[in-house]
Amino acid sequence: MVGGKDRGAELDTLFTTLADEQRRILVSYLADAPTDTFSLDELVTALGRRTKGEHGTSDRRNIEIDLRHKQLPKLAEAGIVEYDVDEQVVQYRPSESSVATADRILSSVAELHAD
């Protein structure tokens, strides 16, 4: 039963992490990119482009603060990225189980919308 509890905790963390729209946008960008290593500046630019107009601002400073203090630490805690605070470098490193779980969830949601 310990494995079930661990799996449940992993799912809780994944759901909590991906419940935030900014993190979903960020993970989508990371997953679609041709590389797995990103500078903080690159992510600020990418997030600014993807959210411009949706939230009424693309203020780089606010986006950078949000990424550094909220979004990237949460993604790192969930095991989706490795975030080097000193170097300001992010590596996209989702665990195989979190990717498989996310794929199953997205497939289930797509099936529900198809019905």
PDB file of C-alpha atoms in Angstrom, residues 22-74:
ATOM      1  CA  GLN A  22       0.839  30.070 -15.980  1.00  0.00           C
ATOM      2  CA  ARG A  23       2.543  26.757 -15.189  1.00  0.00           C
ATOM      3  CA  ARG A  24       0.498  24.935 -17.843  1.00  0.00           C
ATOM      4  CA  ILE A  25       1.561  27.540 -20.413  1.00  0.00           C
ATOM      5  CA  LEU A  26       5.161  27.200 -19.288  1.00  0.00           C
ATOM      6  CA  VAL A  27       5.141  23.393 -19.385  1.00  0.00           C
ATOM      7  CA  SER A  28       3.564  23.489 -22.850  1.00  0.00           C
ATOM      8  CA  TYR A  29       6.362  25.769 -24.035  1.00  0.00           C
ATOM      9  CA  LEU A  30       9.047  23.566 -22.465  1.00  0.00           C
ATOM     10  CA  ALA A  31       7.572  20.371 -23.916  1.00  0.00           C
ATOM     11  CA  ASP A  32       7.295  21.811 -27.439  1.00  0.00           C
ATOM     12  CA  ALA A  33      10.783  23.358 -27.530  1.00  0.00           C
ATOM     13  CA  PRO A  34      13.580  21.636 -29.493  1.00  0.00           C
ATOM     14  CA  THR A  35      15.899  21.818 -26.470  1.00  0.00           C
ATOM     15  CA  ASP A  36      15.603  20.970 -22.798  1.00  0.00           C
ATOM     16  CA  THR A  37      17.748  23.786 -21.365  1.00  0.00           C
ATOM     17  CA  PHE A  38      16.501  27.363 -21.082  1.00  0.00           C
ATOM     18  CA  SER A  39      17.729  30.639 -19.670  1.00  0.00           C
ATOM     19  CA  LEU A  40      15.433  32.503 -17.318  1.00  0.00           C
ATOM     20  CA  ASP A  41      15.419  35.388 -19.801  1.00  0.00           C
ATOM     21  CA  GLU A  42      14.227  33.076 -22.585  1.00  0.00           C
ATOM     22  CA  LEU A  43      11.356  31.826 -20.428  1.00  0.00           C
ATOM     23  CA  VAL A  44      10.384  35.389 -19.469  1.00  0.00           C
ATOM     24  CA  THR A  45      10.212  36.290 -23.161  1.00  0.00           C
ATOM     25  CA  ALA A  46       8.261  33.157 -24.086  1.00  0.00           C
ATOM     26  CA  LEU A  47       5.751  33.534 -21.269  1.00  0.00           C
ATOM     27  CA  GLY A  48       5.323  37.222 -22.066  1.00  0.00           C
ATOM     28  CA  ARG A  49       4.492  36.384 -25.694  1.00  0.00           C
ATOM     29  CA  ARG A  50       2.035  33.664 -24.764  1.00  0.00           C
ATOM     30  CA  THR A  51       0.195  35.666 -22.128  1.00  0.00           C
ATOM     31  CA  LYS A  52       0.208  39.098 -23.776  1.00  0.00           C
ATOM     32  CA  GLY A  53      -3.345  40.321 -24.003  1.00  0.00           C
ATOM     33  CA  GLU A  54      -4.736  37.512 -21.864  1.00  0.00           C
ATOM     34  CA  HIS A  55      -3.895  39.190 -18.580  1.00  0.00           C
ATOM     35  CA  GLY A  56      -3.557  42.748 -19.800  1.00  0.00           C
ATOM     36  CA  THR A  57       0.193  42.890 -19.406  1.00  0.00           C
ATOM     37  CA  SER A  58       3.409  41.399 -20.591  1.00  0.00           C
ATOM     38  CA  ASP A  59       5.536  43.299 -18.075  1.00  0.00           C
ATOM     39  CA  ARG A  60       8.889  41.494 -18.133  1.00  0.00           C
ATOM     40  CA  ARG A  61       9.815  42.376 -14.571  1.00  0.00           C
ATOM     41  CA  ASN A  62       6.574  41.006 -13.107  1.00  0.00           C
ATOM     42  CA  ILE A  63       6.864  37.858 -15.215  1.00  0.00           C
ATOM     43  CA  GLU A  64      10.467  37.337 -14.100  1.00  0.00           C
ATOM     44  CA  ILE A  65       9.563  37.763 -10.435  1.00  0.00           C
ATOM     45  CA  ASP A  66       6.645  35.351 -10.806  1.00  0.00           C
ATOM     46  CA  LEU A  67       8.837  32.760 -12.542  1.00  0.00           C
ATOM     47  CA  ARG A  68      11.715  33.019 -10.076  1.00  0.00           C
ATOM     48  CA  HIS A  69       9.685  32.994  -6.882  1.00  0.00           C
ATOM     49  CA  LYS A  70       6.561  31.016  -7.724  1.00  0.00           C
ATOM     50  CA  GLN A  71       6.327  29.102 -11.004  1.00  0.00           C
ATOM     51  CA  LEU A  72       9.804  27.580 -11.367  1.00  0.00           C
ATOM     52  CA  PRO A  73      10.095  26.489  -7.713  1.00  0.00           C
ATOM     53  CA  LYS A  74       6.702  24.743  -7.993  1.00  0.00           C
TER      54      LYS A  74
END
